[in-house]
Amino acid sequence: MYLRAVHAEQNTATLQQFVRANPLGIFTTAIDSNAFPFLQSSHIPFVLDVDESLDQTHLGVLRGHIARANPQAKALIEHLKSASGRGGDSANDSRILSRDVMVLFNGPAHHYVTPKFYRETKPATGKVVPTWNYSAVQVYGRATIFHDTKAAATTAYLDKQIRDLSLQCEVDIMGHSEKPWQVDDAPASYTELLKKAIIGVQIEIKDIGGKYKMSQEMPAGDREGVVEGFEALESDFGTEMAKIVKEKMMMSGN
């Protein structure tokens, strides 16, 4: 991700909150395989764990799961079994990928920006071009894959993962704080069967970066024009974009 200084978000806590507010990440791997594509991506909702008790900033651990039938999952399992057979990762943990993975989280509001919005520069020089405003956070880390259905660690991981993810989505997204749907509301035999059809993905975050590309690079008059332009669209996206651009203007003091 290109992190131009004017757009980059430097506060780790803000980046972590962005991930929690937008938990659907694009999980990307690069794995050599004769049977599957080298590059693969899947949309996965994640739970972010952050250890606040540490003296230094903890970037966090992402927890998710994907379908065992997913070609990306098959490539992951193939890679781990092959490495373990060669004695590569088995000395440490045969569930840990040898290469880093990437997860991209996108903000819900993004929009094309027409040069017609720029009320300062366009009339003065005409030296403006279209762009696209958006927000995103990118994470790199080392992944542990829980895929052995006979392993106690896999059972424990998946049980905690699906319970925590369900509660997070029920409360934080749906607002069901009093009576959220819980895994135990479904028959145990049914959920146990479904757990065998997924694998766990746990990512220890090694690097996190993000940006709000919201016209901060433009002069104050142009940014005001962007806010007015988005508001004039009278759409949900337009209203949200105008709000974020305005917030970034206030943070910059202009």
PDB file of C-alpha atoms in Angstrom:
ATOM      1  CA  MET A   1       0.000   0.000   0.000  1.00  0.00           C
ATOM      2  CA  TYR A   2       1.279   3.455  -0.958  1.00  0.00           C
ATOM      3  CA  LEU A   3       1.195   5.512   2.240  1.00  0.00           C
ATOM      4  CA  ARG A   4       1.606   9.117   1.193  1.00  0.00           C
ATOM      5  CA  ALA A   5       2.365  11.093   4.331  1.00  0.00           C
ATOM      6  CA  VAL A   6      -0.651  13.388   4.034  1.00  0.00           C
ATOM      7  CA  HIS A   7      -2.997  10.373   3.894  1.00  0.00           C
ATOM      8  CA  ALA A   8      -1.254   7.944   6.263  1.00  0.00           C
ATOM      9  CA  GLU A   9      -2.756   7.127   9.651  1.00  0.00           C
ATOM     10  CA  GLN A  10       0.076   6.835  12.188  1.00  0.00           C
ATOM     11  CA  ASN A  11      -1.888   5.903  15.311  1.00  0.00           C
ATOM     12  CA  THR A  12      -1.873   2.128  15.888  1.00  0.00           C
ATOM     13  CA  ALA A  13      -4.960   2.217  18.111  1.00  0.00           C
ATOM     14  CA  THR A  14      -6.887   4.024  15.357  1.00  0.00           C
ATOM     15  CA  LEU A  15      -5.820   1.388  12.825  1.00  0.00           C
ATOM     16  CA  GLN A  16      -6.906  -1.390  15.186  1.00  0.00           C
ATOM     17  CA  GLN A  17     -10.272   0.284  15.705  1.00  0.00           C
ATOM     18  CA  PHE A  18     -10.637   0.534  11.911  1.00  0.00           C
ATOM     19  CA  VAL A  19     -10.153  -3.243  11.648  1.00  0.00           C
ATOM     20  CA  ARG A  20     -12.734  -3.879  14.369  1.00  0.00           C
ATOM     21  CA  ALA A  21     -15.219  -1.573  12.666  1.00  0.00           C
ATOM     22  CA  ASN A  22     -14.581  -3.179   9.255  1.00  0.00           C
ATOM     23  CA  PRO A  23     -13.826  -6.843  10.095  1.00  0.00           C
ATOM     24  CA  LEU A  24     -14.301  -8.314   6.611  1.00  0.00           C
ATOM     25  CA  GLY A  25     -10.709  -8.658   5.391  1.00  0.00           C
ATOM     26  CA  ILE A  26      -9.278  -9.824   2.075  1.00  0.00           C
ATOM     27  CA  PHE A  27      -6.901 -12.629   3.113  1.00  0.00           C
ATOM     28  CA  THR A  28      -4.109 -13.031   0.535  1.00  0.00           C
ATOM     29  CA  THR A  29      -1.455 -15.742   0.296  1.00  0.00           C
ATOM     30  CA  ALA A  30       1.425 -16.506  -2.072  1.00  0.00           C
ATOM     31  CA  ILE A  31       2.063 -20.257  -2.109  1.00  0.00           C
ATOM     32  CA  ASP A  32       3.962 -22.361  -4.644  1.00  0.00           C
ATOM     33  CA  SER A  33       1.750 -25.194  -5.891  1.00  0.00           C
ATOM     34  CA  ASN A  34       1.353 -27.378  -8.954  1.00  0.00           C
ATOM     35  CA  ALA A  35      -2.375 -27.696  -8.351  1.00  0.00           C
ATOM     36  CA  PHE A  36      -3.471 -24.211  -7.252  1.00  0.00           C
ATOM     37  CA  PRO A  37      -2.765 -20.578  -8.231  1.00  0.00           C
ATOM     38  CA  PHE A  38       0.287 -18.968  -6.627  1.00  0.00           C
ATOM     39  CA  LEU A  39      -1.701 -15.927  -5.487  1.00  0.00           C
ATOM     40  CA  GLN A  40      -5.083 -16.447  -3.840  1.00  0.00           C
ATOM     41  CA  SER A  41      -7.467 -14.246  -1.859  1.00  0.00           C
ATOM     42  CA  SER A  42     -10.611 -14.839   0.179  1.00  0.00           C
ATOM     43  CA  HIS A  43     -12.976 -12.541   2.030  1.00  0.00           C
ATOM     44  CA  ILE A  44     -12.887 -13.478   5.724  1.00  0.00           C
ATOM     45  CA  PRO A  45     -14.467 -11.757   8.755  1.00  0.00           C
ATOM     46  CA  PHE A  46     -11.861 -11.503  11.501  1.00  0.00           C
ATOM     47  CA  VAL A  47     -11.714 -11.075  15.256  1.00  0.00           C
ATOM     48  CA  LEU A  48      -8.824  -8.856  16.402  1.00  0.00           C
ATOM     49  CA  ASP A  49      -7.201  -9.634  19.767  1.00  0.00           C
ATOM     50  CA  VAL A  50      -4.894  -7.005  21.283  1.00  0.00           C
ATOM     51  CA  ASP A  51      -2.971  -7.584  24.517  1.00  0.00           C
ATOM     52  CA  GLU A  52      -3.308  -4.296  26.390  1.00  0.00           C
ATOM     53  CA  SER A  53      -1.247  -5.558  29.346  1.00  0.00           C
ATOM     54  CA  LEU A  54       2.076  -5.377  27.495  1.00  0.00           C
ATOM     55  CA  ASP A  55       4.474  -2.475  28.104  1.00  0.00           C
ATOM     56  CA  GLN A  56       5.025  -2.006  24.386  1.00  0.00           C
ATOM     57  CA  THR A  57       2.341  -1.613  21.729  1.00  0.00           C
ATOM     58  CA  HIS A  58       0.890  -4.959  20.695  1.00  0.00           C
ATOM     59  CA  LEU A  59      -0.099  -4.921  17.026  1.00  0.00           C
ATOM     60  CA  GLY A  60      -2.552  -7.734  17.589  1.00  0.00           C
ATOM     61  CA  VAL A  61      -3.604 -11.185  16.454  1.00  0.00           C
ATOM     62  CA  LEU A  62      -6.297 -11.793  13.825  1.00  0.00           C
ATOM     63  CA  ARG A  63      -8.523 -14.855  14.088  1.00  0.00           C
ATOM     64  CA  GLY A  64     -10.685 -16.155  11.258  1.00  0.00           C
ATOM     65  CA  HIS A  65     -11.691 -19.278   9.347  1.00  0.00           C
ATOM     66  CA  ILE A  66     -12.351 -20.342   5.769  1.00  0.00           C
ATOM     67  CA  ALA A  67     -14.123 -23.231   4.095  1.00  0.00           C
ATOM     68  CA  ARG A  68     -12.027 -26.382   3.755  1.00  0.00           C
ATOM     69  CA  ALA A  69     -13.363 -26.684   0.192  1.00  0.00           C
ATOM     70  CA  ASN A  70     -11.900 -23.271  -0.712  1.00  0.00           C
ATOM     71  CA  PRO A  71      -8.956 -23.719  -3.153  1.00  0.00           C
ATOM     72  CA  GLN A  72      -6.932 -21.343  -0.971  1.00  0.00           C
ATOM     73  CA  ALA A  73      -7.490 -23.615   2.035  1.00  0.00           C
ATOM     74  CA  LYS A  74      -6.476 -26.631  -0.023  1.00  0.00           C
ATOM     75  CA  ALA A  75      -3.266 -24.879  -1.093  1.00  0.00           C
ATOM     76  CA  LEU A  76      -2.502 -23.981   2.524  1.00  0.00           C
ATOM     77  CA  ILE A  77      -2.967 -27.560   3.708  1.00  0.00           C
ATOM     78  CA  GLU A  78      -0.946 -28.950   0.807  1.00  0.00           C
ATOM     79  CA  HIS A  79       1.899 -26.545   1.559  1.00  0.00           C
ATOM     80  CA  LEU A  80       1.971 -27.351   5.275  1.00  0.00           C
ATOM     81  CA  LYS A  81       1.884 -31.101   4.750  1.00  0.00           C
ATOM     82  CA  SER A  82       4.653 -30.866   2.158  1.00  0.00           C
ATOM     83  CA  ALA A  83       6.847 -28.720   4.419  1.00  0.00           C
ATOM     84  CA  SER A  84       6.259 -31.062   7.349  1.00  0.00           C
ATOM     85  CA  GLY A  85       7.204 -34.060   5.221  1.00  0.00           C
ATOM     86  CA  ARG A  86      10.459 -32.386   4.262  1.00  0.00           C
ATOM     87  CA  GLY A  87      11.189 -31.584   7.898  1.00  0.00           C
ATOM     88  CA  GLY A  88      10.996 -27.875   7.118  1.00  0.00           C
ATOM     89  CA  ASP A  89       8.513 -26.487   9.613  1.00  0.00           C
ATOM     90  CA  SER A  90       8.066 -29.630  11.697  1.00  0.00           C
ATOM     91  CA  ALA A  91      10.954 -28.659  13.974  1.00  0.00           C
ATOM     92  CA  ASN A  92       8.916 -25.661  15.078  1.00  0.00           C
ATOM     93  CA  ASP A  93       5.197 -25.955  14.295  1.00  0.00           C
ATOM     94  CA  SER A  94       3.841 -27.686  11.203  1.00  0.00           C
ATOM     95  CA  ARG A  95       0.822 -25.349  11.248  1.00  0.00           C
ATOM     96  CA  ILE A  96       2.840 -22.163  10.663  1.00  0.00           C
ATOM     97  CA  LEU A  97       3.283 -20.869   7.116  1.00  0.00           C
ATOM     98  CA  SER A  98       6.846 -20.136   6.046  1.00  0.00           C
ATOM     99  CA  ARG A  99       5.795 -16.979   4.186  1.00  0.00           C
ATOM    100  CA  ASP A 100       3.986 -13.918   5.461  1.00  0.00           C
ATOM    101  CA  VAL A 101       0.364 -13.350   4.526  1.00  0.00           C
ATOM    102  CA  MET A 102      -1.495 -10.101   3.868  1.00  0.00           C
ATOM    103  CA  VAL A 103      -4.957  -8.945   4.866  1.00  0.00           C
ATOM    104  CA  LEU A 104      -6.600  -5.814   3.450  1.00  0.00           C
ATOM    105  CA  PHE A 105      -9.483  -4.119   5.247  1.00  0.00           C
ATOM    106  CA  ASN A 106     -11.520  -1.531   3.340  1.00  0.00           C
ATOM    107  CA  GLY A 107     -13.661   1.239   4.765  1.00  0.00           C
ATOM    108  CA  PRO A 108     -17.340   1.088   3.764  1.00  0.00           C
ATOM    109  CA  ALA A 109     -17.442   4.538   2.183  1.00  0.00           C
ATOM    110  CA  HIS A 110     -15.493   5.308  -1.006  1.00  0.00           C
ATOM    111  CA  HIS A 111     -16.346   7.423  -4.009  1.00  0.00           C
ATOM    112  CA  TYR A 112     -15.179   8.944  -7.280  1.00  0.00           C
ATOM    113  CA  VAL A 113     -14.200  12.612  -6.961  1.00  0.00           C
ATOM    114  CA  THR A 114     -14.977  14.772  -9.985  1.00  0.00           C
ATOM    115  CA  PRO A 115     -12.774  17.813 -10.723  1.00  0.00           C
ATOM    116  CA  LYS A 116     -16.006  19.802 -10.744  1.00  0.00           C
ATOM    117  CA  PHE A 117     -15.927  19.666  -6.943  1.00  0.00           C
ATOM    118  CA  TYR A 118     -12.695  21.697  -6.795  1.00  0.00           C
ATOM    119  CA  ARG A 119     -13.939  25.246  -6.448  1.00  0.00           C
ATOM    120  CA  GLU A 120     -10.510  26.818  -5.802  1.00  0.00           C
ATOM    121  CA  THR A 121      -7.984  25.248  -8.185  1.00  0.00           C
ATOM    122  CA  LYS A 122     -10.207  24.426 -11.154  1.00  0.00           C
ATOM    123  CA  PRO A 123     -11.380  28.026 -11.757  1.00  0.00           C
ATOM    124  CA  ALA A 124      -7.873  29.386 -11.143  1.00  0.00           C
ATOM    125  CA  THR A 125      -5.672  27.087 -13.234  1.00  0.00           C
ATOM    126  CA  GLY A 126      -7.741  24.155 -14.465  1.00  0.00           C
ATOM    127  CA  LYS A 127      -4.888  21.889 -13.292  1.00  0.00           C
ATOM    128  CA  VAL A 128      -7.034  19.238 -11.645  1.00  0.00           C
ATOM    129  CA  VAL A 129      -7.852  15.635 -12.498  1.00  0.00           C
ATOM    130  CA  PRO A 130     -10.314  13.055 -11.147  1.00  0.00           C
ATOM    131  CA  THR A 131      -9.421  10.801  -8.245  1.00  0.00           C
ATOM    132  CA  TRP A 132     -11.000   8.290  -5.878  1.00  0.00           C
ATOM    133  CA  ASN A 133     -11.384   8.809  -2.130  1.00  0.00           C
ATOM    134  CA  TYR A 134     -11.271   5.777   0.166  1.00  0.00           C
ATOM    135  CA  SER A 135      -9.905   4.383   3.423  1.00  0.00           C
ATOM    136  CA  ALA A 136      -8.067   1.114   4.051  1.00  0.00           C
ATOM    137  CA  VAL A 137      -5.811  -0.756   6.466  1.00  0.00           C
ATOM    138  CA  GLN A 138      -3.247  -3.342   5.368  1.00  0.00           C
ATOM    139  CA  VAL A 139      -1.805  -6.013   7.654  1.00  0.00           C
ATOM    140  CA  TYR A 140       1.178  -8.330   7.197  1.00  0.00           C
ATOM    141  CA  GLY A 141       1.836 -11.253   9.487  1.00  0.00           C
ATOM    142  CA  ARG A 142       2.702 -14.876  10.113  1.00  0.00           C
ATOM    143  CA  ALA A 143      -0.228 -17.293   9.856  1.00  0.00           C
ATOM    144  CA  THR A 144      -0.941 -20.427  11.834  1.00  0.00           C
ATOM    145  CA  ILE A 145      -3.404 -22.762  10.117  1.00  0.00           C
ATOM    146  CA  PHE A 146      -5.586 -25.103  12.172  1.00  0.00           C
ATOM    147  CA  HIS A 147      -6.573 -27.829   9.721  1.00  0.00           C
ATOM    148  CA  ASP A 148      -6.127 -31.201  11.461  1.00  0.00           C
ATOM    149  CA  THR A 149      -9.638 -32.298  12.466  1.00  0.00           C
ATOM    150  CA  LYS A 150      -8.194 -34.832  14.921  1.00  0.00           C
ATOM    151  CA  ALA A 151      -6.054 -32.311  16.790  1.00  0.00           C
ATOM    152  CA  ALA A 152      -7.306 -30.908  20.083  1.00  0.00           C
ATOM    153  CA  ALA A 153      -5.784 -27.520  19.203  1.00  0.00           C
ATOM    154  CA  THR A 154      -7.940 -27.312  16.064  1.00  0.00           C
ATOM    155  CA  THR A 155     -11.113 -28.145  17.995  1.00  0.00           C
ATOM    156  CA  ALA A 156     -10.323 -25.585  20.706  1.00  0.00           C
ATOM    157  CA  TYR A 157      -9.419 -22.878  18.200  1.00  0.00           C
ATOM    158  CA  LEU A 158     -12.500 -23.300  16.016  1.00  0.00           C
ATOM    159  CA  ASP A 159     -14.842 -23.521  18.997  1.00  0.00           C
ATOM    160  CA  LYS A 160     -13.553 -20.225  20.422  1.00  0.00           C
ATOM    161  CA  GLN A 161     -13.323 -18.587  17.003  1.00  0.00           C
ATOM    162  CA  ILE A 162     -16.897 -19.183  15.879  1.00  0.00           C
ATOM    163  CA  ARG A 163     -18.277 -18.189  19.300  1.00  0.00           C
ATOM    164  CA  ASP A 164     -16.253 -14.958  19.494  1.00  0.00           C
ATOM    165  CA  LEU A 165     -16.960 -14.008  15.872  1.00  0.00           C
ATOM    166  CA  SER A 166     -20.687 -14.649  16.233  1.00  0.00           C
ATOM    167  CA  LEU A 167     -20.856 -12.554  19.416  1.00  0.00           C
ATOM    168  CA  GLN A 168     -18.818  -9.743  17.834  1.00  0.00           C
ATOM    169  CA  CYS A 169     -21.093  -9.547  14.808  1.00  0.00           C
ATOM    170  CA  GLU A 170     -24.322  -9.926  16.789  1.00  0.00           C
ATOM    171  CA  VAL A 171     -23.434  -7.181  19.268  1.00  0.00           C
ATOM    172  CA  ASP A 172     -21.172  -4.759  17.357  1.00  0.00           C
ATOM    173  CA  ILE A 173     -22.799  -5.009  13.924  1.00  0.00           C
ATOM    174  CA  MET A 174     -26.407  -5.988  14.623  1.00  0.00           C
ATOM    175  CA  GLY A 175     -26.746  -4.275  17.995  1.00  0.00           C
ATOM    176  CA  HIS A 176     -28.211  -7.364  19.667  1.00  0.00           C
ATOM    177  CA  SER A 177     -26.631  -6.621  23.050  1.00  0.00           C
ATOM    178  CA  GLU A 178     -29.398  -8.141  25.163  1.00  0.00           C
ATOM    179  CA  LYS A 179     -30.232 -11.380  23.354  1.00  0.00           C
ATOM    180  CA  PRO A 180     -27.578 -12.050  20.681  1.00  0.00           C
ATOM    181  CA  TRP A 181     -27.756 -15.236  18.669  1.00  0.00           C
ATOM    182  CA  GLN A 182     -25.271 -17.745  20.076  1.00  0.00           C
ATOM    183  CA  VAL A 183     -23.677 -20.873  18.669  1.00  0.00           C
ATOM    184  CA  ASP A 184     -25.435 -22.936  21.323  1.00  0.00           C
ATOM    185  CA  ASP A 185     -28.780 -21.865  19.836  1.00  0.00           C
ATOM    186  CA  ALA A 186     -28.087 -24.305  16.984  1.00  0.00           C
ATOM    187  CA  PRO A 187     -28.021 -28.111  17.482  1.00  0.00           C
ATOM    188  CA  ALA A 188     -24.597 -29.248  18.703  1.00  0.00           C
ATOM    189  CA  SER A 189     -24.497 -32.075  16.166  1.00  0.00           C
ATOM    190  CA  TYR A 190     -25.066 -29.547  13.385  1.00  0.00           C
ATOM    191  CA  THR A 191     -22.329 -27.115  14.465  1.00  0.00           C
ATOM    192  CA  GLU A 192     -19.862 -29.958  15.043  1.00  0.00           C
ATOM    193  CA  LEU A 193     -20.452 -31.139  11.494  1.00  0.00           C
ATOM    194  CA  LEU A 194     -19.947 -27.634  10.120  1.00  0.00           C
ATOM    195  CA  LYS A 195     -16.679 -27.192  12.048  1.00  0.00           C
ATOM    196  CA  LYS A 196     -15.208 -30.132  10.155  1.00  0.00           C
ATOM    197  CA  ALA A 197     -15.853 -28.189   6.941  1.00  0.00           C
ATOM    198  CA  ILE A 198     -13.679 -25.204   7.915  1.00  0.00           C
ATOM    199  CA  ILE A 199     -10.077 -24.514   8.853  1.00  0.00           C
ATOM    200  CA  GLY A 200      -8.798 -21.895  11.277  1.00  0.00           C
ATOM    201  CA  VAL A 201      -6.551 -18.979  10.311  1.00  0.00           C
ATOM    202  CA  GLN A 202      -4.675 -17.132  13.046  1.00  0.00           C
ATOM    203  CA  ILE A 203      -2.360 -14.284  12.062  1.00  0.00           C
ATOM    204  CA  GLU A 204       0.209 -12.690  14.343  1.00  0.00           C
ATOM    205  CA  ILE A 205       0.469  -9.136  13.032  1.00  0.00           C
ATOM    206  CA  LYS A 206       4.019  -8.066  12.196  1.00  0.00           C
ATOM    207  CA  ASP A 207       3.193  -4.811  10.419  1.00  0.00           C
ATOM    208  CA  ILE A 208       0.096  -2.651  10.105  1.00  0.00           C
ATOM    209  CA  GLY A 209      -0.468   0.481   8.074  1.00  0.00           C
ATOM    210  CA  GLY A 210      -3.429   2.418   6.807  1.00  0.00           C
ATOM    211  CA  LYS A 211      -4.679   5.532   5.128  1.00  0.00           C
ATOM    212  CA  TYR A 212      -7.612   7.865   4.789  1.00  0.00           C
ATOM    213  CA  LYS A 213      -7.381   9.279   1.272  1.00  0.00           C
ATOM    214  CA  MET A 214      -9.927  12.026   1.744  1.00  0.00           C
ATOM    215  CA  SER A 215      -8.704  15.021  -0.276  1.00  0.00           C
ATOM    216  CA  GLN A 216      -6.218  16.145   2.419  1.00  0.00           C
ATOM    217  CA  GLU A 217      -3.682  17.032  -0.286  1.00  0.00           C
ATOM    218  CA  MET A 218      -5.981  19.646  -1.792  1.00  0.00           C
ATOM    219  CA  PRO A 219      -6.204  23.357  -0.801  1.00  0.00           C
ATOM    220  CA  ALA A 220      -8.852  24.300   1.761  1.00  0.00           C
ATOM    221  CA  GLY A 221     -11.200  25.740  -0.855  1.00  0.00           C
ATOM    222  CA  ASP A 222     -11.110  22.545  -2.894  1.00  0.00           C
ATOM    223  CA  ARG A 223     -11.774  20.394   0.179  1.00  0.00           C
ATOM    224  CA  GLU A 224     -14.756  22.552   1.054  1.00  0.00           C
ATOM    225  CA  GLY A 225     -15.967  22.047  -2.495  1.00  0.00           C
ATOM    226  CA  VAL A 226     -15.567  18.278  -2.118  1.00  0.00           C
ATOM    227  CA  VAL A 227     -17.678  18.328   1.057  1.00  0.00           C
ATOM    228  CA  GLU A 228     -20.395  20.385  -0.653  1.00  0.00           C
ATOM    229  CA  GLY A 229     -20.222  18.197  -3.748  1.00  0.00           C
ATOM    230  CA  PHE A 230     -20.698  14.995  -1.799  1.00  0.00           C
ATOM    231  CA  GLU A 231     -23.519  16.489   0.278  1.00  0.00           C
ATOM    232  CA  ALA A 232     -25.268  17.582  -2.912  1.00  0.00           C
ATOM    233  CA  LEU A 233     -25.408  13.968  -4.091  1.00  0.00           C
ATOM    234  CA  GLU A 234     -28.046  13.354  -1.400  1.00  0.00           C
ATOM    235  CA  SER A 235     -27.027   9.706  -1.125  1.00  0.00           C
ATOM    236  CA  ASP A 236     -25.906   7.599   1.836  1.00  0.00           C
ATOM    237  CA  PHE A 237     -22.416   7.266   0.372  1.00  0.00           C
ATOM    238  CA  GLY A 238     -22.241  10.978  -0.402  1.00  0.00           C
ATOM    239  CA  THR A 239     -23.293  11.943   3.114  1.00  0.00           C
ATOM    240  CA  GLU A 240     -20.744   9.589   4.697  1.00  0.00           C
ATOM    241  CA  MET A 241     -17.950  10.778   2.406  1.00  0.00           C
ATOM    242  CA  ALA A 242     -18.716  14.428   3.173  1.00  0.00           C
ATOM    243  CA  LYS A 243     -18.592  13.623   6.894  1.00  0.00           C
ATOM    244  CA  ILE A 244     -15.179  11.943   6.699  1.00  0.00           C
ATOM    245  CA  VAL A 245     -13.634  14.642   4.477  1.00  0.00           C
ATOM    246  CA  LYS A 246     -14.918  17.261   6.924  1.00  0.00           C
ATOM    247  CA  GLU A 247     -13.461  15.350   9.884  1.00  0.00           C
ATOM    248  CA  LYS A 248     -10.048  15.183   8.206  1.00  0.00           C
ATOM    249  CA  MET A 249     -10.235  18.913   7.484  1.00  0.00           C
ATOM    250  CA  MET A 250     -10.879  19.644  11.164  1.00  0.00           C
ATOM    251  CA  MET A 251      -8.002  17.384  12.237  1.00  0.00           C
ATOM    252  CA  SER A 252      -5.610  19.242   9.948  1.00  0.00           C
ATOM    253  CA  GLY A 253      -6.788  22.606  11.279  1.00  0.00           C
ATOM    254  CA  ASN A 254      -7.996  23.814   7.897  1.00  0.00           C
TER     255      ASN A 254
END
